[in-house]
Amino acid sequence: MSTDADRLARAWLTACVEPGLPSVCSLLAKVGPREAMRAIADGRQVPGVLGSSDQTPQSTARAVLARAEAVGLRLVCPGDREWPTALDGLCHAGVLHGRGGTPYGLWVRGEHALTDLVRPAVAIVGARSSTAYGDDVAADIAAGLTDAAITVTSGAAYGIDAAAHRGALAVGGNTVAVLACGADVVYPRGHDGLLQRIAHEGLVVSEAPPGAHPTKVRFLARNRLIAALTQAVVVVEASWRSGSLNTLKWAGQLGRVGLGVPGPVTSGSSTGVHLAIREQRADLVTCAAEVREAISVIGSEPIEGSPTWGLGESRTTDALDPVCLAVLESLPASATAAVPADRLAERCGLDPTTVRQVLTRLTERGLVSCGEGGWRMRQRRAPLPAE
Amino acid sequence: MSTDADRLARAWLTACVEPGLPSVCSLLAKVGPREAMRAIADGRQVPGVLGSSDQTPQSTARAVLARAEAVGLRLVCPGDREWPTALDGLCHAGVLHGRGGTPYGLWVRGEHALTDLVRPAVAIVGARSSTAYGDDVAADIAAGLTDAAITVTSGAAYGIDAAAHRGALAVGGNTVAVLACGADVVYPRGHDGLLQRIAHEGLVVSEAPPGAHPTKVRFLARNRLIAALTQAVVVVEASWRSGSLNTLKWAGQLGRVGLGVPGPVTSGSSTGVHLAIREQRADLVTCAAEVREAISVIGSEPIEGSPTWGLGESRTTDALDPVCLAVLESLPASATAAVPADRLAERCGLDPTTVRQVLTRLTERGLVSCGEGGWRMRQRRAPLPAE
């Protein structure tokens, strides 16, 4: 848990410094949040830092935290239990369009622990000016991933983003929206209801402070968080210059899986996806099962350093070893289908005794349950056991 | 040129032995056509050989050749000037579904020399039950390739095949249909007019004798010829079990380029293509330019052993070295656009003197012409100079 003084400093940094400035990230890593705040506030400024206010940094930070509390936001900082360690990879993931690095802190709206919705998670992003085809496919893949207890993460924009969130919500799933504006700000305006539902069922996340407006660079900075908080980025429709290709690029920088859903070659909305597949920045996928396969370890030896390993720090799946994960993932995605332990052992290629031991551990973690017909996966949408 | 006795023997083999039998191919390669015919006709039969007639092999063969002549077919044999050496690669390309090997001979209908329509050539194949989208894309790519003086080869089936042939014919191009039945047989029945046009503008080719009906195994054997006679196989639409995926497999066996045009993931007609792309049996392409790029050497060092080198034996492009090909391919596809020699030199990265020497050689071969505005490619559809 970060100290109060550290939290204050990080709240100040998110409020007074543009997000994702590599120079600030370096300073933070070198001297820590309090000293970074002091150096920047004292005028030993780094480029790109917003003008300082008349208040002392501490009082500014307190005001920001008070405003956040009033609108239902909390600040999640490195070291907090809820901080996804997956974000720390950003400090080595380079810079795109002048933005990069670990966020100074994350503002979060919603009741779930952020770590719980990070692993497993898949981003579904794409064109704002999507087609009905793209919306349908995005919603369908989102629903399929949600059914498999995979969080769907996106940017709450019009078009594909909204379709993905709605697809997840439609089957009762959690979904995470990562915004370029404050997590309390309704942007785009038409998504008032959608953002409220996301905050209620899942989480709304941003590195921008409460009340902050979205800007072009904040969108670019935001895209790196979408990639960092997921194991794969699926682009459903994207024109040549779509921002979702920037998210795909961040997936590449971070060693995440890049995926693309093709469409008619006669559709301008799929041009960017086809190009990404041609340039091997994305693998072609056509459905949720293929997305799962792309981030799955079923049927293969666990690969150290693979994008699906060592990400995040979920309280529910934290420290699950490869054997546990293999058993977990060999359960059917649907919570209504059950499998006897012996059958499960056959599926995993493990001996029944090991599988039974693993199932006991998974039960203790609230990840599986035993009932009529055998073992089944507990869906994320079922209440998780209290910590 | 093969001897008359060899031709008679090969005519007999095409008429009395199922096409693409590896055992017969081996026998042919070992003992030659006359001895192979004798061995098979004498009853030292290899499996899969059709029942022999009451006639002597020689009289059967003469009857077949007479029938062929009557319906406007000629027999092209290994060693003939018109025989594409690209076919010889089949003897090392393995066996699929029990079929493989170099054809015993090819029955050809149409006035062009077969070698002239083999390099450069691209196969466009796909679903019989295609969608309007697939037909449009196939025709569009076929027209684009034809404009670039690339022969479009296909199987004259309903659906994508027909759309590809029609797209080529629409812009005045030659196109090659490779059939599973006799080159004089109208199959499917509805393609009477189309096959006549193809024979008139391009070529109809088959290893089955005149009058032969198509059978399942003959389609499988035919597919290897489509792949062998082209530098790339483009699959436009294909369900899971489409025969065009067999042609794609042959492309792989022969070291040809495999390409696939994606479609909506909601369309069953594109499922097979998406799978092929996912399994890296085909690269994703969206237009004729990308197909050209896939078989082109422009802007890259010539790669020895690449699928685009050393194929076929065209009388017009035969023995063109990489430098000549680079100059030829850097000319605009449209015969109406001309480029000065100096500009061409810049495009190729060659010195102007070399380029001028090359242009002289290409002019002698009837491949380019010089006029107002500079040099232009001579389209295939323009009459070729007499040999």
mmCIF file of C-alpha atoms in Angstrom, chain A residues 115-343:
data_model
loop_
_atom_site.group_PDB
_atom_site.id
_atom_site.type_symbol
_atom_site.label_atom_id
_atom_site.label_comp_id
_atom_site.label_asym_id
_atom_site.label_seq_id
_atom_site.Cartn_x
_atom_site.Cartn_y
_atom_site.Cartn_z
ATOM 1 C CA THR A 115 -6.958 -6.696 -10.612
ATOM 2 C CA ASP A 116 -10.007 -8.978 -10.747
ATOM 3 C CA LEU A 117 -10.959 -7.650 -14.152
ATOM 4 C CA VAL A 118 -7.487 -7.706 -15.656
ATOM 5 C CA ARG A 119 -6.789 -11.378 -15.953
ATOM 6 C CA PRO A 120 -8.003 -12.809 -18.176
ATOM 7 C CA ALA A 121 -9.021 -9.795 -20.229
ATOM 8 C CA VAL A 122 -9.234 -9.068 -23.937
ATOM 9 C CA ALA A 123 -9.548 -5.671 -25.611
ATOM 10 C CA ILE A 124 -12.038 -5.315 -28.449
ATOM 11 C CA VAL A 125 -11.497 -2.048 -30.269
ATOM 12 C CA GLY A 126 -12.240 -0.600 -33.667
ATOM 13 C CA ALA A 127 -13.789 2.058 -35.826
ATOM 14 C CA ARG A 128 -16.095 4.726 -34.462
ATOM 15 C CA SER A 129 -17.850 4.749 -37.836
ATOM 16 C CA SER A 130 -18.420 1.018 -37.766
ATOM 17 C CA THR A 131 -20.809 -0.948 -39.929
ATOM 18 C CA ALA A 132 -23.710 -3.064 -38.700
ATOM 19 C CA TYR A 133 -21.533 -6.078 -39.570
ATOM 20 C CA GLY A 134 -18.697 -4.834 -37.378
ATOM 21 C CA ASP A 135 -21.014 -4.029 -34.472
ATOM 22 C CA ASP A 136 -22.614 -7.472 -34.671
ATOM 23 C CA VAL A 137 -19.286 -9.280 -34.745
ATOM 24 C CA ALA A 138 -17.825 -7.161 -31.922
ATOM 25 C CA ALA A 139 -20.857 -7.779 -29.725
ATOM 26 C CA ASP A 140 -20.841 -11.469 -30.554
ATOM 27 C CA ILE A 141 -17.161 -11.944 -29.730
ATOM 28 C CA ALA A 142 -17.591 -9.869 -26.548
ATOM 29 C CA ALA A 143 -20.479 -12.067 -25.426
ATOM 30 C CA GLY A 144 -18.499 -15.204 -26.199
ATOM 31 C CA LEU A 145 -15.477 -14.034 -24.220
ATOM 32 C CA THR A 146 -17.695 -12.946 -21.332
ATOM 33 C CA ASP A 147 -19.298 -16.387 -21.277
ATOM 34 C CA ALA A 148 -15.781 -17.774 -20.916
ATOM 35 C CA ALA A 149 -15.153 -15.497 -17.919
ATOM 36 C CA ILE A 150 -12.837 -13.224 -19.876
ATOM 37 C CA THR A 151 -13.214 -9.500 -19.213
ATOM 38 C CA VAL A 152 -13.932 -7.392 -22.288
ATOM 39 C CA THR A 153 -12.032 -4.110 -22.187
ATOM 40 C CA SER A 154 -12.524 -1.208 -24.576
ATOM 41 C CA GLY A 155 -12.583 2.553 -24.886
ATOM 42 C CA ALA A 156 -16.315 3.358 -24.699
ATOM 43 C CA ALA A 157 -16.212 5.200 -28.021
ATOM 44 C CA TYR A 158 -19.041 5.092 -30.544
ATOM 45 C CA GLY A 159 -19.007 2.143 -32.913
ATOM 46 C CA ILE A 160 -17.038 -1.018 -32.183
ATOM 47 C CA ASP A 161 -16.075 -0.030 -28.615
ATOM 48 C CA ALA A 162 -19.714 0.470 -27.629
ATOM 49 C CA ALA A 163 -20.776 -2.742 -29.385
ATOM 50 C CA ALA A 164 -18.115 -4.674 -27.450
ATOM 51 C CA HIS A 165 -19.168 -3.228 -24.078
ATOM 52 C CA ARG A 166 -22.830 -3.865 -24.876
ATOM 53 C CA GLY A 167 -22.112 -7.433 -25.989
ATOM 54 C CA ALA A 168 -20.436 -8.120 -22.645
ATOM 55 C CA LEU A 169 -23.191 -6.435 -20.633
ATOM 56 C CA ALA A 170 -25.891 -8.290 -22.594
ATOM 57 C CA VAL A 171 -24.762 -11.622 -21.158
ATOM 58 C CA GLY A 172 -24.396 -10.204 -17.667
ATOM 59 C CA GLY A 173 -20.645 -9.728 -17.751
ATOM 60 C CA ASN A 174 -18.267 -7.225 -16.285
ATOM 61 C CA THR A 175 -16.565 -4.971 -18.760
ATOM 62 C CA VAL A 176 -13.869 -2.331 -18.384
ATOM 63 C CA ALA A 177 -13.925 1.042 -20.147
ATOM 64 C CA VAL A 178 -10.605 2.892 -20.266
ATOM 65 C CA LEU A 179 -11.213 6.563 -20.999
ATOM 66 C CA ALA A 180 -9.095 9.433 -22.275
ATOM 67 C CA CYS A 181 -11.095 11.875 -20.136
ATOM 68 C CA GLY A 182 -11.822 11.729 -16.412
ATOM 69 C CA ALA A 183 -13.507 8.512 -15.333
ATOM 70 C CA ASP A 184 -16.457 10.668 -14.189
ATOM 71 C CA VAL A 185 -16.784 12.502 -17.505
ATOM 72 C CA VAL A 186 -19.392 11.381 -20.025
ATOM 73 C CA TYR A 187 -17.631 11.214 -23.340
ATOM 74 C CA PRO A 188 -18.993 10.795 -25.914
ATOM 75 C CA ARG A 189 -22.125 12.529 -24.598
ATOM 76 C CA GLY A 190 -24.402 9.913 -26.091
ATOM 77 C CA HIS A 191 -22.852 7.218 -23.904
ATOM 78 C CA ASP A 192 -24.199 8.495 -20.592
ATOM 79 C CA GLY A 193 -26.326 5.420 -20.026
ATOM 80 C CA LEU A 194 -23.680 3.017 -21.296
ATOM 81 C CA LEU A 195 -20.946 4.459 -19.052
ATOM 82 C CA GLN A 196 -23.267 4.298 -16.055
ATOM 83 C CA ARG A 197 -23.962 0.639 -16.772
ATOM 84 C CA ILE A 198 -20.264 -0.104 -17.220
ATOM 85 C CA ALA A 199 -19.454 1.608 -13.914
ATOM 86 C CA HIS A 200 -22.236 -0.387 -12.268
ATOM 87 C CA GLU A 201 -21.385 -3.807 -13.691
ATOM 88 C CA GLY A 202 -17.679 -3.393 -14.299
ATOM 89 C CA LEU A 203 -15.186 -0.548 -14.108
ATOM 90 C CA VAL A 204 -14.474 2.796 -15.718
ATOM 91 C CA VAL A 205 -10.770 3.609 -15.604
ATOM 92 C CA SER A 206 -8.652 6.601 -16.543
ATOM 93 C CA GLU A 207 -5.280 8.108 -15.779
ATOM 94 C CA ALA A 208 -6.767 11.574 -16.298
ATOM 95 C CA PRO A 209 -8.092 13.297 -13.163
ATOM 96 C CA PRO A 210 -11.795 13.808 -12.414
ATOM 97 C CA GLY A 211 -13.385 16.317 -14.749
ATOM 98 C CA ALA A 212 -10.592 16.126 -17.327
ATOM 99 C CA HIS A 213 -11.605 16.476 -20.968
ATOM 100 C CA PRO A 214 -10.348 14.146 -23.662
ATOM 101 C CA THR A 215 -7.678 15.418 -26.048
ATOM 102 C CA LYS A 216 -5.952 13.757 -29.002
ATOM 103 C CA VAL A 217 -2.770 13.004 -27.041
ATOM 104 C CA ARG A 218 -4.794 11.649 -24.141
ATOM 105 C CA PHE A 219 -6.453 9.208 -26.548
ATOM 106 C CA LEU A 220 -3.023 8.113 -27.717
ATOM 107 C CA ALA A 221 -1.845 7.744 -24.103
ATOM 108 C CA ARG A 222 -5.057 5.920 -23.203
ATOM 109 C CA ASN A 223 -4.570 3.313 -25.918
ATOM 110 C CA ARG A 224 -1.431 1.992 -24.217
ATOM 111 C CA LEU A 225 -3.478 1.284 -21.073
ATOM 112 C CA ILE A 226 -6.061 -0.729 -23.027
ATOM 113 C CA ALA A 227 -3.261 -2.910 -24.376
ATOM 114 C CA ALA A 228 -1.475 -3.139 -21.021
ATOM 115 C CA LEU A 229 -4.619 -4.187 -19.134
ATOM 116 C CA THR A 230 -5.387 -7.080 -21.503
ATOM 117 C CA GLN A 231 -3.753 -10.200 -22.894
ATOM 118 C CA ALA A 232 -4.885 -9.578 -26.460
ATOM 119 C CA VAL A 233 -6.142 -6.700 -28.557
ATOM 120 C CA VAL A 234 -8.813 -7.622 -31.130
ATOM 121 C CA VAL A 235 -9.418 -5.023 -33.851
ATOM 122 C CA VAL A 236 -12.808 -5.548 -35.437
ATOM 123 C CA GLU A 237 -13.075 -2.753 -37.984
ATOM 124 C CA ALA A 238 -10.523 -0.057 -38.654
ATOM 125 C CA SER A 239 -9.903 2.281 -41.535
ATOM 126 C CA TRP A 240 -6.356 3.107 -42.561
ATOM 127 C CA ARG A 241 -5.973 5.785 -39.903
ATOM 128 C CA SER A 242 -8.040 4.330 -37.090
ATOM 129 C CA GLY A 243 -6.871 4.949 -33.525
ATOM 130 C CA SER A 244 -7.459 1.268 -32.833
ATOM 131 C CA LEU A 245 -4.374 0.493 -34.913
ATOM 132 C CA ASN A 246 -2.440 2.551 -32.360
ATOM 133 C CA THR A 247 -3.815 0.248 -29.645
ATOM 134 C CA LEU A 248 -2.695 -2.706 -31.758
ATOM 135 C CA LYS A 249 0.750 -1.161 -31.991
ATOM 136 C CA TRP A 250 0.871 -0.902 -28.208
ATOM 137 C CA ALA A 251 -0.102 -4.572 -28.019
ATOM 138 C CA GLY A 252 2.971 -5.281 -30.128
ATOM 139 C CA GLN A 253 5.179 -3.070 -27.959
ATOM 140 C CA LEU A 254 3.944 -4.844 -24.851
ATOM 141 C CA GLY A 255 4.220 -8.377 -26.227
ATOM 142 C CA ARG A 256 0.453 -8.811 -26.133
ATOM 143 C CA VAL A 257 -1.388 -10.827 -28.770
ATOM 144 C CA GLY A 258 -2.605 -8.757 -31.736
ATOM 145 C CA LEU A 259 -5.742 -10.055 -33.448
ATOM 146 C CA GLY A 260 -7.926 -8.798 -36.273
ATOM 147 C CA VAL A 261 -11.369 -9.733 -37.550
ATOM 148 C CA PRO A 262 -11.539 -9.542 -41.351
ATOM 149 C CA GLY A 263 -14.443 -8.165 -43.300
ATOM 150 C CA PRO A 264 -15.419 -7.630 -46.914
ATOM 151 C CA VAL A 265 -12.445 -6.316 -48.890
ATOM 152 C CA THR A 266 -14.945 -3.926 -50.450
ATOM 153 C CA SER A 267 -15.520 -2.270 -47.065
ATOM 154 C CA GLY A 268 -13.310 0.704 -46.173
ATOM 155 C CA SER A 269 -14.028 -0.085 -42.521
ATOM 156 C CA SER A 270 -11.940 -3.249 -42.732
ATOM 157 C CA THR A 271 -8.969 -1.856 -44.663
ATOM 158 C CA GLY A 272 -6.854 -1.202 -41.587
ATOM 159 C CA VAL A 273 -7.518 -4.672 -40.196
ATOM 160 C CA HIS A 274 -6.582 -6.366 -43.461
ATOM 161 C CA LEU A 275 -3.387 -4.343 -43.637
ATOM 162 C CA ALA A 276 -2.499 -5.273 -40.050
ATOM 163 C CA ILE A 277 -3.036 -8.962 -40.843
ATOM 164 C CA ARG A 278 -0.984 -8.666 -44.040
ATOM 165 C CA GLU A 279 1.836 -7.022 -42.104
ATOM 166 C CA GLN A 280 1.627 -9.683 -39.397
ATOM 167 C CA ARG A 281 0.779 -7.147 -36.732
ATOM 168 C CA ALA A 282 -2.415 -9.124 -36.127
ATOM 169 C CA ASP A 283 -3.517 -12.725 -36.557
ATOM 170 C CA LEU A 284 -6.835 -13.362 -38.234
ATOM 171 C CA VAL A 285 -9.657 -14.437 -35.916
ATOM 172 C CA THR A 286 -13.306 -14.986 -36.708
ATOM 173 C CA CYS A 287 -14.944 -15.776 -33.350
ATOM 174 C CA ALA A 288 -14.571 -15.755 -29.575
ATOM 175 C CA ALA A 289 -13.268 -19.335 -29.531
ATOM 176 C CA GLU A 290 -10.350 -18.352 -31.763
ATOM 177 C CA VAL A 291 -9.600 -15.363 -29.526
ATOM 178 C CA ARG A 292 -9.593 -17.701 -26.527
ATOM 179 C CA GLU A 293 -7.308 -20.085 -28.377
ATOM 180 C CA ALA A 294 -4.909 -17.227 -29.100
ATOM 181 C CA ILE A 295 -4.503 -16.445 -25.386
ATOM 182 C CA SER A 296 -4.989 -19.972 -24.145
ATOM 183 C CA VAL A 297 -2.499 -22.522 -22.952
ATOM 184 C CA ILE A 298 -4.766 -25.540 -23.431
ATOM 185 C CA GLY A 299 -3.046 -28.343 -25.248
ATOM 186 C CA SER A 300 0.362 -26.764 -25.141
ATOM 187 C CA GLU A 301 3.213 -26.581 -22.698
ATOM 188 C CA PRO A 302 3.184 -23.368 -20.739
ATOM 189 C CA ILE A 303 5.564 -20.989 -22.445
ATOM 190 C CA GLU A 304 7.527 -18.836 -20.083
ATOM 191 C CA GLY A 305 7.428 -15.258 -21.192
ATOM 192 C CA SER A 306 4.367 -15.824 -23.328
ATOM 193 C CA PRO A 307 1.921 -12.933 -23.314
ATOM 194 C CA THR A 308 -0.563 -14.961 -21.320
ATOM 195 C CA TRP A 309 1.741 -15.550 -18.409
ATOM 196 C CA GLY A 310 2.735 -13.361 -15.504
ATOM 197 C CA LEU A 311 0.320 -10.573 -16.290
ATOM 198 C CA GLY A 312 -1.627 -8.711 -13.682
ATOM 199 C CA GLU A 313 -2.092 -9.841 -10.145
ATOM 200 C CA SER A 314 -5.584 -11.116 -9.751
ATOM 201 C CA ARG A 315 -6.752 -11.961 -6.291
ATOM 202 C CA THR A 316 -8.673 -14.904 -7.723
ATOM 203 C CA THR A 317 -6.218 -16.375 -10.187
ATOM 204 C CA ASP A 318 -3.029 -14.960 -8.666
ATOM 205 C CA ALA A 319 -0.266 -17.528 -8.355
ATOM 206 C CA LEU A 320 -2.168 -20.186 -10.259
ATOM 207 C CA ASP A 321 0.435 -22.511 -11.660
ATOM 208 C CA PRO A 322 0.298 -23.882 -15.197
ATOM 209 C CA VAL A 323 -1.309 -27.135 -14.052
ATOM 210 C CA CYS A 324 -4.108 -25.262 -12.266
ATOM 211 C CA LEU A 325 -4.663 -23.032 -15.270
ATOM 212 C CA ALA A 326 -4.713 -26.022 -17.629
ATOM 213 C CA VAL A 327 -7.406 -27.717 -15.541
ATOM 214 C CA LEU A 328 -9.356 -24.474 -15.234
ATOM 215 C CA GLU A 329 -9.218 -23.815 -18.924
ATOM 216 C CA SER A 330 -10.242 -27.311 -19.901
ATOM 217 C CA LEU A 331 -13.599 -26.796 -18.223
ATOM 218 C CA PRO A 332 -16.367 -25.851 -20.644
ATOM 219 C CA ALA A 333 -16.944 -22.125 -21.012
ATOM 220 C CA SER A 334 -20.629 -22.442 -20.275
ATOM 221 C CA ALA A 335 -21.449 -22.579 -16.576
ATOM 222 C CA THR A 336 -24.308 -24.950 -17.346
ATOM 223 C CA ALA A 337 -22.043 -27.709 -18.707
ATOM 224 C CA ALA A 338 -20.353 -29.907 -16.125
ATOM 225 C CA VAL A 339 -17.538 -32.434 -16.537
ATOM 226 C CA PRO A 340 -16.589 -35.330 -14.227
ATOM 227 C CA ALA A 341 -13.058 -35.164 -12.795
ATOM 228 C CA ASP A 342 -11.920 -38.271 -14.669
ATOM 229 C CA ARG A 343 -13.019 -36.846 -18.024
#
